[in-house]
Amino acid sequence: MTDDPLAHAKEVAGRYAAGLIEDGMTVGLGTGSTVFWTITALGERHADVVCTVTSHRTEALARSLRLVVVPPDELGRLDIAVDGADEIDPDLNLIKGGGGAHTREKIVADMADRFVVVADQTKLVEELGAFGVPIEALDFAPGVLAARLRDLGAHEVVRSPERSDNGNLLMRAWFGPLTDPEGLAAALAALPGLVEHGIFPHEMVTRVVVSDNQGHVVERLRSADAC
Ligand code: A5P
């Protein structure tokens, strides 16, 4: 364990979620510094699971721990997926994609019967928006897309020097507080050339596992019978 309280919180939340995964399950592995600990814990206990991954770096980590990794099409559906988040609102809507992996993360989360989000408490917000909305876009007309994002209310659009694992452009757009995340998500999804955005509606989320700096875990379920 580390002396850094934030790093400790990430480790506690990540390891806790590994306890929700049983041998024999098919598992989606997310990307980031919190789910890193879920994957590490699965490797440490030699979990007998079959995994699919959301990024090259998660694949490298999982394989280094001798976890079985197969392409998503080989599984079709998953018993559970675990991933981090950049913002979580009180309704369990999420912003994801700070690591540029949100397109694959959304596909894998959508494949899962249960999608578990792991986070330190700094990710809890009253309203989504301060982080901005990560965008993956085709490298064809990014200026046109930026203009469309401004038409939808973005006051700032920034292009990342990084590319996604899919080879596409990564951008982030700030719209102020997202008072209607589902409405914005639908509007973004309709923009030509926008591959995927980082708004994950609460319907996708089964359970959120949050740790505070003392390592106390609080769980939020989307509904009482969700798990
Ligand atoms: C990756 O693209 C993101 O969606 C991550 O899941 C998110 O940034 C959470 O990362 P941390 O667990 O590192 O905070």
CSV table of C-alpha atoms and ligand atoms in Angstrom, one decimal:
chain,number,residue,atom,x,y,z
A,1,MET,CA,0.0,0.0,0.0
A,2,THR,CA,1.1,3.6,-0.8
A,3,ASP,CA,1.4,6.7,1.5
A,4,ASP,CA,-0.5,8.7,-1.1
A,5,PRO,CA,-4.2,8.9,0.1
A,6,LEU,CA,-5.6,9.2,-3.4
A,7,ALA,CA,-3.5,6.3,-4.8
A,8,HIS,CA,-4.6,4.3,-1.7
A,9,ALA,CA,-8.3,5.1,-2.4
A,10,LYS,CA,-7.9,3.9,-6.0
A,11,GLU,CA,-6.2,0.7,-4.9
A,12,VAL,CA,-9.0,0.0,-2.3
A,13,ALA,CA,-11.8,0.6,-4.8
A,14,GLY,CA,-10.1,-1.4,-7.5
A,15,ARG,CA,-9.3,-4.4,-5.3
A,16,TYR,CA,-12.8,-4.3,-3.9
A,17,ALA,CA,-14.3,-4.8,-7.3
A,18,ALA,CA,-12.1,-7.8,-7.9
A,19,GLY,CA,-14.1,-9.5,-5.1
A,20,LEU,CA,-17.3,-9.2,-7.2
A,21,ILE,CA,-15.7,-11.4,-9.9
A,22,GLU,CA,-16.0,-15.2,-9.5
A,23,ASP,CA,-14.1,-17.9,-11.3
A,24,GLY,CA,-15.8,-19.0,-14.4
A,25,MET,CA,-17.0,-15.5,-15.3
A,26,THR,CA,-16.4,-13.6,-18.5
A,27,VAL,CA,-15.0,-10.2,-17.6
A,28,GLY,CA,-14.5,-6.9,-19.4
A,29,LEU,CA,-11.4,-5.1,-18.2
A,30,GLY,CA,-11.5,-1.3,-18.3
A,31,THR,CA,-8.6,1.2,-18.5
A,32,GLY,CA,-7.0,3.5,-16.0
A,33,SER,CA,-5.3,3.7,-12.6
A,34,THR,CA,-8.2,2.4,-10.5
A,35,VAL,CA,-9.2,-0.6,-12.5
A,36,PHE,CA,-5.4,-1.4,-12.7
A,37,TRP,CA,-5.9,-2.7,-9.1
A,38,THR,CA,-8.9,-4.8,-10.1
A,39,ILE,CA,-6.8,-6.5,-12.8
A,40,THR,CA,-3.8,-6.8,-10.5
A,41,ALA,CA,-5.9,-8.5,-7.9
A,42,LEU,CA,-7.3,-10.9,-10.4
A,43,GLY,CA,-3.8,-11.8,-11.5
A,44,GLU,CA,-2.6,-12.2,-8.0
A,45,ARG,CA,-5.2,-14.8,-7.2
A,46,HIS,CA,-4.8,-16.5,-10.6
A,47,ALA,CA,-8.5,-16.0,-11.4
A,48,ASP,CA,-10.0,-18.5,-13.7
A,49,VAL,CA,-11.7,-16.0,-15.9
A,50,VAL,CA,-11.9,-15.1,-19.6
A,51,CYS,CA,-11.4,-11.4,-20.2
A,52,THR,CA,-11.8,-8.9,-23.0
A,53,VAL,CA,-10.0,-5.6,-22.8
A,54,THR,CA,-10.6,-1.9,-23.6
A,55,SER,CA,-7.1,-0.8,-24.5
A,56,HIS,CA,-3.7,-1.9,-25.6
A,57,ARG,CA,-2.3,-1.0,-22.2
A,58,THR,CA,-4.9,-3.0,-20.3
A,59,GLU,CA,-4.2,-5.9,-22.6
A,60,ALA,CA,-0.5,-5.7,-21.9
A,61,LEU,CA,-1.2,-5.6,-18.1
A,62,ALA,CA,-3.7,-8.5,-18.2
A,63,ARG,CA,-1.4,-10.7,-20.3
A,64,SER,CA,1.6,-9.9,-18.0
A,65,LEU,CA,-0.5,-11.2,-15.1
A,66,ARG,CA,-1.3,-14.4,-17.2
A,67,LEU,CA,-5.0,-13.6,-17.4
A,68,VAL,CA,-6.7,-15.1,-20.5
A,69,VAL,CA,-7.6,-12.3,-23.0
A,70,VAL,CA,-9.7,-12.9,-26.1
A,71,PRO,CA,-11.3,-10.5,-28.6
A,72,PRO,CA,-14.8,-9.2,-27.7
A,73,ASP,CA,-16.4,-11.0,-30.6
A,74,GLU,CA,-15.3,-14.3,-29.2
A,75,LEU,CA,-17.5,-13.7,-26.1
A,76,GLY,CA,-20.4,-11.7,-27.4
A,77,ARG,CA,-21.6,-10.9,-23.9
A,78,LEU,CA,-19.9,-10.6,-20.5
A,79,ASP,CA,-21.0,-11.5,-17.0
A,80,ILE,CA,-19.4,-8.3,-15.7
A,81,ALA,CA,-17.2,-5.4,-16.7
A,82,VAL,CA,-15.2,-3.2,-14.4
A,83,ASP,CA,-13.9,0.3,-15.3
A,84,GLY,CA,-13.0,3.7,-13.9
A,85,ALA,CA,-14.7,7.0,-14.5
A,86,ASP,CA,-13.7,10.7,-14.7
A,87,GLU,CA,-16.9,12.1,-13.2
A,88,ILE,CA,-19.9,10.4,-11.6
A,89,ASP,CA,-23.1,12.4,-10.9
A,90,PRO,CA,-25.7,11.5,-8.2
A,91,ASP,CA,-27.8,9.6,-10.8
A,92,LEU,CA,-24.7,7.6,-11.7
A,93,ASN,CA,-24.3,9.2,-15.1
A,94,LEU,CA,-20.6,9.1,-16.0
A,95,ILE,CA,-18.0,11.0,-17.9
A,96,LYS,CA,-15.3,8.7,-19.2
A,97,GLY,CA,-12.5,8.9,-21.7
A,98,GLY,CA,-9.8,10.8,-19.8
A,99,GLY,CA,-7.4,8.0,-21.1
A,100,GLY,CA,-8.8,8.2,-24.6
A,101,ALA,CA,-10.3,4.7,-24.4
A,102,HIS,CA,-14.0,5.5,-24.1
A,103,THR,CA,-15.1,4.0,-27.5
A,104,ARG,CA,-13.8,0.5,-26.6
A,105,GLU,CA,-14.9,1.1,-23.0
A,106,LYS,CA,-18.4,1.8,-24.0
A,107,ILE,CA,-18.6,-1.3,-26.3
A,108,VAL,CA,-17.3,-3.5,-23.5
A,109,ALA,CA,-19.6,-1.9,-20.8
A,110,ASP,CA,-22.6,-2.5,-23.2
A,111,MET,CA,-21.6,-6.1,-23.6
A,112,ALA,CA,-21.8,-6.7,-19.8
A,113,ASP,CA,-24.7,-7.9,-17.8
A,114,ARG,CA,-23.3,-5.9,-14.9
A,115,PHE,CA,-21.1,-2.8,-15.3
A,116,VAL,CA,-19.2,-1.9,-12.2
A,117,VAL,CA,-17.5,1.5,-11.9
A,118,VAL,CA,-14.5,1.9,-9.6
A,119,ALA,CA,-13.4,5.3,-8.4
A,120,ASP,CA,-11.8,7.4,-5.7
A,121,GLN,CA,-14.1,10.0,-4.1
A,122,THR,CA,-12.7,12.9,-6.1
A,123,LYS,CA,-14.8,11.6,-9.1
A,124,LEU,CA,-18.1,12.3,-7.4
A,125,VAL,CA,-19.7,15.5,-8.7
A,126,GLU,CA,-23.0,17.2,-8.3
A,127,GLU,CA,-23.2,17.8,-12.0
A,128,LEU,CA,-21.2,16.4,-14.9
A,129,GLY,CA,-19.2,18.9,-17.0
A,130,ALA,CA,-16.1,20.3,-15.4
A,131,PHE,CA,-13.9,17.6,-16.8
A,132,GLY,CA,-15.2,18.3,-20.4
A,133,VAL,CA,-16.6,15.6,-22.7
A,134,PRO,CA,-14.0,13.4,-24.3
A,135,ILE,CA,-14.7,12.9,-28.0
A,136,GLU,CA,-13.2,10.4,-30.5
A,137,ALA,CA,-13.4,11.6,-34.1
A,138,LEU,CA,-12.4,10.6,-37.6
A,139,ASP,CA,-9.4,12.5,-38.8
A,140,PHE,CA,-11.3,14.0,-41.8
A,141,ALA,CA,-12.8,17.3,-40.8
A,142,PRO,CA,-12.0,18.1,-37.2
A,143,GLY,CA,-12.5,21.8,-37.7
A,144,VAL,CA,-16.0,21.1,-39.0
A,145,LEU,CA,-16.7,18.8,-36.1
A,146,ALA,CA,-15.4,21.5,-33.6
A,147,ALA,CA,-17.8,24.0,-35.1
A,148,ARG,CA,-20.7,21.5,-34.7
A,149,LEU,CA,-19.7,21.0,-31.1
A,150,ARG,CA,-19.8,24.8,-30.6
A,151,ASP,CA,-23.3,24.9,-32.2
A,152,LEU,CA,-24.3,22.4,-29.5
A,153,GLY,CA,-23.1,24.8,-26.8
A,154,ALA,CA,-19.4,23.9,-26.3
A,155,HIS,CA,-17.5,27.0,-25.2
A,156,GLU,CA,-14.1,25.3,-25.6
A,157,VAL,CA,-12.9,22.5,-27.8
A,158,VAL,CA,-9.4,21.1,-27.5
A,159,ARG,CA,-7.7,18.6,-29.7
A,160,SER,CA,-5.4,16.1,-28.0
A,161,PRO,CA,-1.9,15.3,-29.4
A,162,GLU,CA,-2.7,11.6,-28.6
A,163,ARG,CA,-4.6,9.2,-30.8
A,164,SER,CA,-7.0,6.5,-29.7
A,165,ASP,CA,-6.0,2.8,-30.0
A,166,ASN,CA,-8.3,2.9,-33.0
A,167,GLY,CA,-6.0,5.5,-34.7
A,168,ASN,CA,-8.6,8.3,-34.4
A,169,LEU,CA,-8.4,11.9,-33.2
A,170,LEU,CA,-9.1,12.6,-29.5
A,171,MET,CA,-10.8,15.9,-28.5
A,172,ARG,CA,-12.4,17.3,-25.4
A,173,ALA,CA,-15.3,19.7,-25.4
A,174,TRP,CA,-16.6,21.9,-22.5
A,175,PHE,CA,-20.3,22.7,-22.4
A,176,GLY,CA,-20.5,24.0,-18.8
A,177,PRO,CA,-22.6,22.0,-16.3
A,178,LEU,CA,-24.4,19.2,-18.2
A,179,THR,CA,-28.0,19.8,-17.0
A,180,ASP,CA,-29.3,17.2,-19.6
A,181,PRO,CA,-26.6,14.6,-20.1
A,182,GLU,CA,-28.8,12.2,-22.0
A,183,GLY,CA,-30.0,14.9,-24.4
A,184,LEU,CA,-26.4,16.0,-25.0
A,185,ALA,CA,-25.4,12.4,-25.5
A,186,ALA,CA,-28.0,11.9,-28.2
A,187,ALA,CA,-27.1,15.1,-29.9
A,188,LEU,CA,-23.4,14.2,-29.9
A,189,ALA,CA,-24.1,10.7,-31.2
A,190,ALA,CA,-25.9,12.2,-34.2
A,191,LEU,CA,-22.9,14.3,-35.4
A,192,PRO,CA,-21.3,12.9,-38.6
A,193,GLY,CA,-17.6,12.0,-38.0
A,194,LEU,CA,-17.9,11.7,-34.3
A,195,VAL,CA,-17.0,8.1,-33.5
A,196,GLU,CA,-17.9,8.1,-29.8
A,197,HIS,CA,-18.3,10.5,-26.9
A,198,GLY,CA,-17.6,10.0,-23.2
A,199,ILE,CA,-21.0,10.4,-21.7
A,200,PHE,CA,-22.1,7.1,-20.2
A,201,PRO,CA,-25.8,7.2,-19.2
A,202,HIS,CA,-26.8,5.8,-15.9
A,203,GLU,CA,-28.8,3.0,-17.6
A,204,MET,CA,-25.4,1.4,-18.4
A,205,VAL,CA,-24.2,1.4,-14.8
A,206,THR,CA,-25.1,-1.4,-12.3
A,207,ARG,CA,-22.9,-0.5,-9.4
A,208,VAL,CA,-20.4,2.2,-8.4
A,209,VAL,CA,-17.7,1.4,-5.9
A,210,VAL,CA,-16.1,4.5,-4.4
A,211,SER,CA,-13.3,4.7,-1.8
A,212,ASP,CA,-12.4,7.7,0.3
A,213,ASN,CA,-8.9,8.7,1.3
A,214,GLN,CA,-9.2,6.6,4.5
A,215,GLY,CA,-9.9,3.5,2.3
A,216,HIS,CA,-13.6,3.3,3.4
A,217,VAL,CA,-15.7,1.9,0.5
A,218,VAL,CA,-19.2,3.1,-0.3
A,219,GLU,CA,-21.2,1.3,-2.9
A,220,ARG,CA,-24.1,2.8,-4.9
A,221,LEU,CA,-26.4,0.5,-6.8
A,222,ARG,CA,-28.5,1.8,-9.7
A,223,SER,CA,-31.4,-0.2,-8.4
A,224,ALA,CA,-31.8,-2.4,-5.3
A,225,ASP,CA,-32.2,-5.5,-7.4
A,226,ALA,CA,-29.4,-4.7,-9.9
A,227,CYS,CA,-26.9,-7.1,-8.6
B,1,A5P,C1,-10.1,5.9,-19.8
B,1,A5P,O1,-10.3,6.3,-21.1
B,1,A5P,C2,-11.0,6.5,-18.8
B,1,A5P,O2,-12.4,6.4,-19.2
B,1,A5P,C3,-10.7,6.0,-17.4
B,1,A5P,O3,-11.5,4.9,-17.1
B,1,A5P,C4,-10.9,7.1,-16.5
B,1,A5P,O4,-10.1,8.2,-16.9
B,1,A5P,C5,-10.6,6.7,-15.0
B,1,A5P,O5,-9.3,6.7,-14.8
B,1,A5P,P1,-8.6,6.5,-13.4
B,1,A5P,O6,-9.1,5.3,-12.8
B,1,A5P,O7,-7.1,6.5,-13.8
B,1,A5P,O8,-8.9,7.7,-12.6
